Amino acid sequence: MASASSLTVSQAVLARSASAPLGGAGQSPSSDRLSVPSPRLPTFSGLKSSPAAAAPAASAYRRLRRLAVPRPIRATAAVETLGPSAAAETALVDKSVNTIRFLAIDSVEKANSGHPGLPMGCAPIGHVLYDEVMRYNPKNPYWFNRDRFVLSAGHGCMLQYALLHLAGYDSVKEEDLKSFRQWGSKTPGHPENFETPGIEVTTGPLGQGIANAVGLALAEKHLAARFNKPDNEIVDHYTYAVLGDGCQMEGIANEACSLAGHWGLGKLIAFYDDNHISIDGNTEIAFTENVEKRFEGLGWHVIWVKNGNTGYDEIRAAIKEAKAVKDKPTLIKVTTTIGYGSPNKSNSYSVHGSALGAKEVDATRNNLGWPYEPFHVPEDVKKHWSRHTPVGAAVEAEWNAKFAEYEKKYKDEAAVLKSIIKGELPAGWEKALPTYTPEIPADATRNLSQQCLNALVDVVPGLLGGSADLASSNMTLLKKFGNFQKDTPEERNVRFGVREHGMGAICNGIVLHSPGLIPYCATFFVFTDYMRAAMRISALAESGVIYVMTHDSIGLGEDGPTHQPVEHLASFRAMPNILMLRPADGNETAGAYKVAIVNRKRPSVLALSRQKLPNLPGTSIEGVEKGGYVISDNSSGNKPDVILIGTGSELEIAAKAADELRKEGKTVRVASFISWELFDEQSPEYKESVLPSGVTARVSIEAGSTFGWEKIVGSKGKAIGIDRFGASAPAGKLYKEFGITVEAVIAAAKQVS
Amino acid sequence: MASASSLTVSQAVLARSASAPLGGAGQSPSSDRLSVPSPRLPTFSGLKSSPAAAAPAASAYRRLRRLAVPRPIRATAAVETLGPSAAAETALVDKSVNTIRFLAIDSVEKANSGHPGLPMGCAPIGHVLYDEVMRYNPKNPYWFNRDRFVLSAGHGCMLQYALLHLAGYDSVKEEDLKSFRQWGSKTPGHPENFETPGIEVTTGPLGQGIANAVGLALAEKHLAARFNKPDNEIVDHYTYAVLGDGCQMEGIANEACSLAGHWGLGKLIAFYDDNHISIDGNTEIAFTENVEKRFEGLGWHVIWVKNGNTGYDEIRAAIKEAKAVKDKPTLIKVTTTIGYGSPNKSNSYSVHGSALGAKEVDATRNNLGWPYEPFHVPEDVKKHWSRHTPVGAAVEAEWNAKFAEYEKKYKDEAAVLKSIIKGELPAGWEKALPTYTPEIPADATRNLSQQCLNALVDVVPGLLGGSADLASSNMTLLKKFGNFQKDTPEERNVRFGVREHGMGAICNGIVLHSPGLIPYCATFFVFTDYMRAAMRISALAESGVIYVMTHDSIGLGEDGPTHQPVEHLASFRAMPNILMLRPADGNETAGAYKVAIVNRKRPSVLALSRQKLPNLPGTSIEGVEKGGYVISDNSSGNKPDVILIGTGSELEIAAKAADELRKEGKTVRVASFISWELFDEQSPEYKESVLPSGVTARVSIEAGSTFGWEKIVGSKGKAIGIDRFGASAPAGKLYKEFGITVEAVIAAAKQVS
């Protein structure tokens, strides 16, 4: 009875009504089912169909639904006297909430490391969401139409691990809880999507998660607008997030939330864990702003739940209200007590980031009336949560049936949507990329980039993106499309405003929504400094965002040193799992896009020129794919007198210097090193064919820091670059003054050879 | 008459009343005057006394004040019918404002590069501030008690250059305007404090400037609280800023403004240039939030000037109102027309960032009735502005007299304040730094850092700072001091909240306020990614901020890869003009602080360990100052079998490996490479003494990316490090799994030697 009436407040009342007929999906050919039961994100080669997993238990879902006794949600402030069955229900919810609290307490205690405070305070929010509100299938964490949950306050990850465990996700079994924060576990110290199925994005660095959630909600709104039909809303889920005071203080959160308000992301519901405590103590010491007022200013609907510790009905009512507001995102400020239940440590910073200690764990057990052993889930709680496996299978089956209907009626749209869900591209998509010959007039690689983007958008249905208020400088507009806006969310030009950090994190959310969504985002290369934390998350979280970074050197000229990148190429070459690409001309720009599109599990950074560059003989897409390759050579036997190495706008200089040196009788090889990471991955034989170990006479030229170039030019070579800040002057003057010239290359070549 | 009544609305009415007796300073010994007439920021060795510059024209100031006829400021909305003299006055103001507009137009036109739109729209704000409100001495841009002005929308720098030119600053003569954005000019494409006296901070990257302004206002409030007396308010100036829509969208601006509201920086007055246009077009496409509401939420006083194009009185009244609100910063939203006056380009993005073109310049001249040649300043405008030279000298003289009084009465405080103004430290200050012997128990360098900070604060009167909500982890609390807060601004522990980016930029503002202010700020090393743009400005703007960055490697353990820096050491080594220091123990931590305190024109980044490290034999402050040095060696003749090189927490591993190898009969040198930049600056002889070119058997070990280490270990050496992201597990386990071990060093040493 308790479990049935809990369900009442769950799918039957709060969730969207499941009006489509159930069943049917079980009969669909399995190849048509869009399940992704693999433990990791699907590979780019496409989603595998479900193996021998249990068939969607649609009948179980119907039965559970039949058991449900609809009961209206109570108003926010009203606290009714509960009847016997409601009281029993509340007692079970209390028990479930305390189970979450103690799973967190026990895991942190065993690891002697972690953050118990947030899970103890936010357990009620977590319970209501995962047990009553959210639609998901624990046995297929990648089911496309699931509700997304983001714990922006990622340090509180034990909250989510406990919830995944109770909900029946295979990724978090009891042994995983017991190996919290240990080598090789599925339960690392912060939520990591690449480690733990059920975790949507990688959080921990504060503010990233809420911005990811904005991206997830954007993706839903965009896909819904593109694919939903009046008779079949095939894309239809919510995005929930929990953020704390720390997230609220971060600028990235304000950036992303300003955009969420602007875009009217009505299906984004964020819980603000208002517990008044951050690491340094009471938030009074540094955070006294009026958050509600700020969010109203940002265009959000704001609700305040005053009793987040035990006010389950208040939380439920707030969610209901939030869902009713369809044109604005909602912030539910939930006032909680950090470390709720701990008699001596709650409501203090001491419970934020350390284990409670055996004595306080005992005191908390006494205080909350918790007689169980560590890691124990009481039977009634276990039984109560056990329905999520059949219910999850049923909701997925229901959706699969809905998709089958959709496919019958809207064949073309279904095929495109499926390709986005599976991350498949049409065969031969890469043929859409333009190629160039030296006869084609010089152009800036930022312009060539725009040609590539506009060519690709015809064959890559999930390509969308934009710039941080520099579209006309970054050259990122998709000409066939309008702007993604509140009332035109089907469009693909995203206008991020001057919000680089939010932009990067929003793109992380988009790419992690569906394997076939490929977001790009743009600003001046130097302003990667504003968004570096989000870019690092792209690299870590295996999010294949494409970063279109123009004005990539002193070549931008008059704007001066604040706008001229110098150390940025080196700084990304040093970052793991990110591709730093600096194309030299049209073919290399096309090649860079090919690499970026193919690499769905690592982000690409394209450094592009403001100034015009000639199309050079010898450049090629195939060369780009190897990272470093020879574009011209007049030597034989792999023994040139000297190797000149350039990237991007300086490859032209290397080529010109080679022409001069060859006139003087030298044998000269010119190599493009567009991506050091890709070159590193080549075979030793290939590497030797480009950079023979016997040839130590090597000169590199790049309008950036020489830091790191010793690796390529060796101890006896010479790296030409700029190891100081730039200056404000026309680009030609700067190249001359800083010695990035043909003459300098020739002189260096003579010196080393 | 016009000039006199303009002054009315200026110092006599709007500015603080100059109640202290004038004169007297002229008779003070010149060594007591705190003028800094040098064209650059004063060197750390102290402010030079004024040379033969004109004596403060106190009498001229008195005369000008006598001419002034006080007239009450009109209420915001009221537009009175002007009498003949008021009409003449307004006509002159119009003419002055148009002079500013055309100096900007003409300079951008000549350079064929730049941003005319903002100066044309904000000329009225600029005129009112520089001609009527601000207190400054154009002949001594570094006069301590000047009002500060920050153009956060730095692309509009021609506004400020035009104002500095009119006001009589020697840094911006007519020829400087004519060489706008050219090589070697004093008028670069964005405002640069290190190029142009009169420019307070370096702006252009959006949002930085308003955060710098918060830092400047913090510095004023702090120094005022420490040094002002009931009878002598020796520190007393305003900080003004102009920010645009772009700045408003940046997260850093929200972070800094949230702190400004929290701290109640009543003397910070920011003008929001609300022109509805950003580079991508109308702000409607990406920026529809309610800025006023957000700022009210942040605790600011908000005023809206609806006619920023010609509503001089509205602007004046708003400033008066802002000054009357003493417990909150004020945002004056000024609705302007970008490119005001241009008949075909105003109110459009086309006027934002390009020259108008000859035809439109002509049209604008016609439209605004401007018959003059390019760069012409009409005689009456010139005459009107010419008073700022004597007035500026007089206000400085008045203040010098006030300081002389202060010094007589408050000798000790005056000496300390003078040291902050001049940037002088007491002789022998460095003796306060602790030293360590190997017998002293192991400790984390973050703890040793706290010992240094607390030792230094006794001898460095301008040391203040704090952490981004990690004070108890970064170990940055100054034990003798309380928190800098709204009501306790004399204290020195600054609580930045979780706002890394704002923190860095605020510290840039603090350090550029006065040469003797030395701010430090702290977070986890990995979160430099959040504040990298501000740190780059520190490096570029020659701001000697001390960045205290703890948890500097996988050694932090369980928090996992989101919190573990890998590529960060390399990324700062690649950045110009910044010192990357990674101390290994107590002596090296003390040495790092010595370097950081001495280097007032470049920032220092201290990477510090979470984990305990032993005090190693051979480390020293003197060694640190050389960047790389030998800590132990059993070889002779500068020919060891192998050189082991470590930094920070891995120097211990190198030392242990050396012990083992020596047992086996090898001659082994161990070198610490705490700062590559400092080592680079040493003589070739010294470098050869540490890294003899004949010894190619070199092994480095550092728990970070190996990127760049080829430079030190050479092509035949081996670099041990981590070229992937870390993981969540106890630190010891991670070191073992990632091969950062004594065994690995020994194996590598045998391989290379």
PDB file of N, CA and C in Angstrom, chain B residues 546-571:
ATOM      1  N   ILE B 546      50.291  37.871  -5.992  1.00  0.00           N
ATOM      2  CA  ILE B 546      50.837  36.575  -5.578  1.00  0.00           C
ATOM      3  C   ILE B 546      49.700  35.553  -5.599  1.00  0.00           C
ATOM      4  N   TYR B 547      49.841  34.571  -6.450  1.00  0.00           N
ATOM      5  CA  TYR B 547      48.814  33.527  -6.578  1.00  0.00           C
ATOM      6  C   TYR B 547      49.231  32.306  -5.771  1.00  0.00           C
ATOM      7  N   VAL B 548      48.503  32.045  -4.717  1.00  0.00           N
ATOM      8  CA  VAL B 548      48.816  30.946  -3.792  1.00  0.00           C
ATOM      9  C   VAL B 548      47.953  29.750  -4.192  1.00  0.00           C
ATOM     10  N   MET B 549      48.563  28.810  -4.908  1.00  0.00           N
ATOM     11  CA  MET B 549      47.781  27.751  -5.531  1.00  0.00           C
ATOM     12  C   MET B 549      48.146  26.396  -4.931  1.00  0.00           C
ATOM     13  N   THR B 550      47.274  25.894  -4.096  1.00  0.00           N
ATOM     14  CA  THR B 550      47.567  24.652  -3.381  1.00  0.00           C
ATOM     15  C   THR B 550      46.941  23.451  -4.095  1.00  0.00           C
ATOM     16  N   HIS B 551      47.210  22.261  -3.536  1.00  0.00           N
ATOM     17  CA  HIS B 551      46.670  21.033  -4.119  1.00  0.00           C
ATOM     18  C   HIS B 551      47.164  20.934  -5.562  1.00  0.00           C
ATOM     19  N   ASP B 552      48.500  20.916  -5.691  1.00  0.00           N
ATOM     20  CA  ASP B 552      49.121  21.217  -6.969  1.00  0.00           C
ATOM     21  C   ASP B 552      49.390  20.023  -7.870  1.00  0.00           C
ATOM     22  N   SER B 553      48.836  18.858  -7.554  1.00  0.00           N
ATOM     23  CA  SER B 553      49.080  17.681  -8.402  1.00  0.00           C
ATOM     24  C   SER B 553      48.109  16.568  -8.025  1.00  0.00           C
ATOM     25  N   ILE B 554      48.303  15.406  -8.640  1.00  0.00           N
ATOM     26  CA  ILE B 554      47.556  14.223  -8.230  1.00  0.00           C
ATOM     27  C   ILE B 554      47.735  13.931  -6.746  1.00  0.00           C
ATOM     28  N   GLY B 555      48.734  14.564  -6.139  1.00  0.00           N
ATOM     29  CA  GLY B 555      48.976  14.377  -4.715  1.00  0.00           C
ATOM     30  C   GLY B 555      47.806  14.789  -3.838  1.00  0.00           C
ATOM     31  N   LEU B 556      46.807  15.446  -4.413  1.00  0.00           N
ATOM     32  CA  LEU B 556      45.627  15.787  -3.601  1.00  0.00           C
ATOM     33  C   LEU B 556      44.724  14.583  -3.406  1.00  0.00           C
ATOM     34  N   GLY B 557      44.906  13.567  -4.264  1.00  0.00           N
ATOM     35  CA  GLY B 557      44.239  12.302  -4.005  1.00  0.00           C
ATOM     36  C   GLY B 557      42.796  12.192  -4.418  1.00  0.00           C
ATOM     37  N   GLU B 558      41.930  11.870  -3.471  1.00  0.00           N
ATOM     38  CA  GLU B 558      40.588  11.360  -3.725  1.00  0.00           C
ATOM     39  C   GLU B 558      39.648  12.269  -4.507  1.00  0.00           C
ATOM     40  N   ASP B 559      39.880  13.577  -4.478  1.00  0.00           N
ATOM     41  CA  ASP B 559      38.954  14.457  -5.192  1.00  0.00           C
ATOM     42  C   ASP B 559      38.935  14.161  -6.691  1.00  0.00           C
ATOM     43  N   GLY B 560      39.987  13.547  -7.170  1.00  0.00           N
ATOM     44  CA  GLY B 560      39.951  13.035  -8.528  1.00  0.00           C
ATOM     45  C   GLY B 560      40.340  14.027  -9.610  1.00  0.00           C
ATOM     46  N   PRO B 561      40.174  13.589 -10.877  1.00  0.00           N
ATOM     47  CA  PRO B 561      40.759  14.322 -12.005  1.00  0.00           C
ATOM     48  C   PRO B 561      40.186  15.713 -12.227  1.00  0.00           C
ATOM     49  N   THR B 562      38.960  15.973 -11.803  1.00  0.00           N
ATOM     50  CA  THR B 562      38.439  17.345 -11.942  1.00  0.00           C
ATOM     51  C   THR B 562      39.225  18.317 -11.071  1.00  0.00           C
ATOM     52  N   HIS B 563      39.866  17.796 -10.056  1.00  0.00           N
ATOM     53  CA  HIS B 563      40.564  18.653  -9.102  1.00  0.00           C
ATOM     54  C   HIS B 563      42.091  18.534  -9.189  1.00  0.00           C
ATOM     55  N   GLN B 564      42.568  17.637 -10.049  1.00  0.00           N
ATOM     56  CA  GLN B 564      44.011  17.382 -10.113  1.00  0.00           C
ATOM     57  C   GLN B 564      44.636  18.101 -11.305  1.00  0.00           C
ATOM     58  N   PRO B 565      45.476  19.090 -11.056  1.00  0.00           N
ATOM     59  CA  PRO B 565      46.149  19.749 -12.168  1.00  0.00           C
ATOM     60  C   PRO B 565      47.145  18.800 -12.830  1.00  0.00           C
ATOM     61  N   VAL B 566      47.284  18.915 -14.107  1.00  0.00           N
ATOM     62  CA  VAL B 566      48.250  18.110 -14.851  1.00  0.00           C
ATOM     63  C   VAL B 566      49.075  19.022 -15.766  1.00  0.00           C
ATOM     64  N   GLU B 567      48.362  19.772 -16.597  1.00  0.00           N
ATOM     65  CA  GLU B 567      49.012  20.605 -17.604  1.00  0.00           C
ATOM     66  C   GLU B 567      49.283  22.022 -17.112  1.00  0.00           C
ATOM     67  N   HIS B 568      48.968  22.312 -15.864  1.00  0.00           N
ATOM     68  CA  HIS B 568      48.959  23.702 -15.425  1.00  0.00           C
ATOM     69  C   HIS B 568      50.346  24.299 -15.265  1.00  0.00           C
ATOM     70  N   LEU B 569      51.296  23.510 -14.766  1.00  0.00           N
ATOM     71  CA  LEU B 569      52.660  24.035 -14.664  1.00  0.00           C
ATOM     72  C   LEU B 569      53.156  24.455 -16.046  1.00  0.00           C
ATOM     73  N   ALA B 570      52.977  23.566 -17.031  1.00  0.00           N
ATOM     74  CA  ALA B 570      53.422  23.883 -18.393  1.00  0.00           C
ATOM     75  C   ALA B 570      52.706  25.113 -18.926  1.00  0.00           C
ATOM     76  N   SER B 571      51.421  25.205 -18.626  1.00  0.00           N
ATOM     77  CA  SER B 571      50.651  26.309 -19.216  1.00  0.00           C
ATOM     78  C   SER B 571      51.109  27.663 -18.678  1.00  0.00           C
TER      79      SER B 571
END
